[in-house]
Short mmCIF file of C-alpha atoms in Angstrom, two decimals:
data_model
loop_
_atom_site.label_atom_id
_atom_site.label_comp_id
_atom_site.label_asym_id
_atom_site.label_seq_id
_atom_site.Cartn_x
_atom_site.Cartn_y
_atom_site.Cartn_z
CA MET A 17 0.00 0.00 0.00
CA ALA A 18 1.33 3.40 -1.01
CA LEU A 19 0.10 6.90 -0.38
CA VAL A 20 -0.19 8.77 -3.68
CA GLY A 21 -0.82 12.50 -3.61
CA PHE A 22 -2.52 14.86 -6.02
CA ALA A 23 -2.12 18.63 -5.81
CA ARG A 24 -3.45 21.33 -8.12
CA VAL A 25 -3.78 25.07 -8.22
CA SER A 26 -5.93 26.84 -10.78
CA THR A 27 -3.68 29.66 -11.90
CA VAL A 28 0.01 30.20 -12.46
CA GLY A 29 -0.05 32.92 -9.79
CA GLN A 30 -1.13 30.48 -7.09
CA ASP A 31 1.41 28.49 -5.11
CA LEU A 32 1.52 24.68 -4.90
CA ASP A 33 4.06 24.63 -2.06
CA ASN A 34 1.52 24.39 0.80
CA GLN A 35 -0.28 21.45 -0.79
CA LEU A 36 2.95 19.66 -1.69
CA GLU A 37 4.31 20.14 1.83
CA ALA A 38 1.09 18.83 3.42
CA LEU A 39 1.06 15.77 1.13
CA GLU A 40 4.74 15.04 1.83
CA LYS A 41 4.11 15.40 5.57
CA ALA A 42 1.19 12.95 5.24
CA GLY A 43 3.65 10.40 3.83
CA CYS A 44 2.84 10.45 0.11
CA GLU A 45 5.50 8.52 -1.81
CA ARG A 46 4.56 10.02 -5.17
CA ILE A 47 2.73 13.28 -5.82
CA PHE A 48 1.10 14.26 -9.10
CA HIS A 49 0.64 18.00 -9.44
CA GLY A 50 0.16 20.91 -11.75
CA LYS A 51 -0.94 24.46 -12.21
CA GLN A 52 -4.00 24.26 -14.38
CA SER A 53 -7.71 24.89 -14.35
CA GLY A 54 -9.85 22.09 -12.99
CA VAL A 55 -11.58 21.84 -16.36
CA SER A 56 -8.46 22.00 -18.52
CA LYS A 57 -7.16 19.16 -20.68
CA GLU A 58 -3.89 19.37 -18.77
CA ASN A 59 -5.72 18.64 -15.49
CA GLU A 60 -7.46 15.68 -17.14
CA ASN A 61 -4.06 14.36 -18.31
CA LYS A 62 -2.56 14.65 -14.80
CA LEU A 63 -5.57 12.85 -13.32
CA ASN A 64 -5.29 10.11 -15.96
CA GLU A 65 -1.61 9.69 -15.04
CA LEU A 66 -2.62 9.40 -11.39
CA VAL A 67 -5.31 6.81 -12.10
CA ALA A 68 -2.94 4.82 -14.33
CA TYR A 69 -0.33 4.82 -11.56
CA VAL A 70 -2.44 3.74 -8.57
CA ARG A 71 -2.62 0.07 -7.64
CA ASP A 72 -4.90 -2.09 -5.55
CA GLY A 73 -4.51 -1.04 -1.93
CA ASP A 74 -3.06 2.41 -2.63
CA VAL A 75 -4.52 5.51 -1.00
CA VAL A 76 -4.96 8.64 -3.11
CA VAL A 77 -4.63 11.77 -0.99
CA THR A 78 -5.53 15.39 -1.69
CA THR A 79 -5.58 18.34 0.66
CA LYS A 80 -9.23 19.11 -0.23
CA LEU A 81 -11.83 17.47 -2.43
CA ASP A 82 -11.97 20.35 -4.93
CA ARG A 83 -8.32 19.73 -5.89
CA LEU A 84 -9.52 16.86 -8.12
CA GLY A 85 -11.60 19.12 -10.34
CA ARG A 86 -14.14 21.91 -10.63
CA SER A 87 -17.35 20.00 -11.23
CA LEU A 88 -19.04 17.42 -9.04
CA LYS A 89 -19.32 15.17 -12.06
CA SER A 90 -15.58 15.13 -12.79
CA ILE A 91 -14.69 14.66 -9.11
CA LEU A 92 -17.10 11.73 -8.77
CA GLU A 93 -15.79 10.13 -11.97
CA ILE A 94 -12.19 10.30 -10.75
CA ILE A 95 -13.08 8.86 -7.34
CA GLN A 96 -14.96 6.06 -9.10
CA GLN A 97 -11.95 5.32 -11.32
CA ILE A 98 -9.71 5.23 -8.26
CA THR A 99 -12.01 2.85 -6.37
CA ASP A 100 -12.48 0.68 -9.48
CA LYS A 101 -8.72 0.03 -9.36
CA GLY A 102 -8.99 -1.14 -5.75
CA ALA A 103 -7.49 2.02 -4.31
CA THR A 104 -9.10 4.29 -1.74
CA PHE A 105 -9.33 8.05 -1.40
CA LYS A 106 -9.04 10.57 1.38
CA THR A 107 -8.68 14.27 1.87
CA LEU A 108 -6.40 15.75 4.49
CA ASP A 109 -9.16 18.10 5.64
CA GLY A 110 -11.23 15.01 6.59
CA ALA A 111 -14.14 15.65 4.23
CA ILE A 112 -13.80 12.24 2.55
CA ASN A 113 -12.10 9.10 3.81
CA THR A 114 -12.79 5.73 2.21
CA THR A 115 -9.62 4.07 3.54
CA ASN A 116 -11.29 1.98 6.22
CA ASP A 117 -14.07 -0.53 5.93
CA SER A 118 -16.28 1.21 8.46
CA PRO A 119 -20.00 1.64 7.86
CA PHE A 120 -19.39 5.38 7.42
CA ALA A 121 -16.74 4.83 4.72
CA ARG A 122 -19.03 2.38 2.88
CA ALA A 123 -21.86 4.91 3.17
CA GLN A 124 -19.60 7.62 1.71
CA LEU A 125 -18.76 5.41 -1.27
CA SER A 126 -22.43 4.58 -1.74
CA LEU A 127 -23.35 8.24 -1.64
CA ILE A 128 -20.61 9.11 -4.10
CA GLY A 129 -21.88 6.38 -6.41
CA THR A 130 -25.47 7.53 -5.95
CA PHE A 131 -24.62 11.11 -6.84
CA ALA A 132 -22.57 9.97 -9.84
CA GLN A 133 -25.52 7.90 -11.08
CA LEU A 134 -27.91 10.80 -10.44
CA GLU A 135 -25.66 13.09 -12.48
CA ARG A 136 -25.54 10.58 -15.37
CA ASP A 137 -29.31 10.10 -15.24
CA LEU A 138 -29.97 13.84 -15.25
CA ILE A 139 -27.65 14.35 -18.21
CA ALA A 140 -29.35 11.51 -20.10
CA GLN A 141 -32.79 12.93 -19.31
CA ARG A 142 -31.82 16.43 -20.45
CA THR A 143 -30.26 15.02 -23.61
CA THR A 144 -33.38 13.01 -24.43
CA GLU A 145 -35.65 15.98 -23.76
CA GLY A 146 -33.48 18.21 -25.94
CA ARG A 147 -33.42 15.65 -28.75
CA GLU A 148 -37.22 15.25 -28.64
CA ALA A 149 -37.73 19.02 -28.64
CA ALA A 150 -35.41 19.36 -31.63
CA LYS A 151 -37.25 16.58 -33.49
CA THR A 152 -40.58 18.37 -32.99
CA ARG A 153 -38.96 21.47 -34.51
CA GLY A 154 -37.99 19.38 -37.53
CA VAL A 155 -34.28 19.00 -36.82
CA LYS A 156 -32.81 15.95 -38.55
CA PHE A 157 -30.21 13.92 -36.69
CA GLY A 158 -27.45 11.78 -38.05
CA ARG A 159 -25.08 12.09 -40.91
CA LYS A 160 -26.18 14.06 -43.94
CA SER A 161 -26.98 11.89 -46.92
CA ALA A 162 -24.29 11.62 -49.59
CA LEU A 163 -27.01 12.07 -52.24
CA SER A 164 -29.59 14.85 -52.36
CA GLU A 165 -33.30 14.02 -52.59
CA GLU A 166 -33.16 14.78 -56.31
CA GLN A 167 -30.14 12.54 -56.85
CA GLN A 168 -31.87 9.73 -54.93
CA LYS A 169 -34.90 10.02 -57.25
CA GLN A 170 -32.57 9.88 -60.25
CA VAL A 171 -30.84 6.79 -58.85
CA LEU A 172 -34.17 5.02 -58.32
CA LYS A 173 -35.27 5.88 -61.85
CA LYS A 174 -31.99 4.65 -63.36
CA LEU A 175 -32.17 1.44 -61.31
CA SER A 176 -35.70 0.78 -62.57
CA ASN A 177 -34.45 1.33 -66.13
CA GLY A 178 -31.78 -1.35 -65.73
CA GLY A 179 -28.90 0.64 -64.24
CA THR A 180 -26.51 -1.31 -62.02
CA VAL A 181 -25.50 -0.48 -58.49
CA TYR A 182 -21.84 -0.48 -59.48
CA ALA A 183 -22.34 1.89 -62.44
CA LEU A 184 -24.49 4.30 -60.41
CA ALA A 185 -22.00 4.34 -57.54
CA LYS A 186 -19.28 5.24 -59.99
CA GLU A 187 -21.45 7.89 -61.71
CA TYR A 188 -22.43 9.63 -58.45
CA GLN A 189 -19.03 9.05 -56.82
CA VAL A 190 -20.45 7.26 -53.80
CA SER A 191 -20.11 3.77 -52.41
CA ARG A 192 -22.20 0.87 -53.65
CA GLN A 193 -23.65 0.68 -50.12
CA THR A 194 -25.07 4.18 -50.55
CA ILE A 195 -26.81 3.17 -53.79
CA MET A 196 -28.11 -0.02 -52.15
CA ARG A 197 -29.49 1.95 -49.18
CA VAL A 198 -31.36 4.25 -51.55
CA ARG A 199 -32.69 1.23 -53.44
CA ASP A 200 -33.71 -0.67 -50.29
CA ARG A 201 -35.30 2.34 -48.59
CA ASN A 202 -37.87 2.70 -51.38
#
């Protein structure tokens, strides 16, 4: 079991030294850190490095929960990835501690999982509602057809007059599958 630290400050003007010192004092053998926004790609890369590094039985330590990211969703996802690898998580300020198998620690993990699922469900619900609203406004989803409506009518006419899929695909510079989809749709 190893203690693995993660420290982050949001801006270049902020100082990491206090976090790094606290994590070293807590006994962290390795500390991942950076100066980047919680929503930046750089922060995501540092967190991915951390998750890739941790092993079963390790403890990931931060000074405060918000050091993992800016949004609840991203924080919950990272904690889930850490626990999926068999590691545990704790903050030095005592807000979260899943390192023991106490009923409280199990309840914390359950709550974290519940909130993560709630977030996913709410996103899915909003996405579905948005998609349905767009459909009622006439928005078409999916990839735009390689052939216009007029070209599709021409293809159907040429097929009925003995044209071949191969020849029409070559003529319209599309795949044979595109011609077959037009044929089979009608």
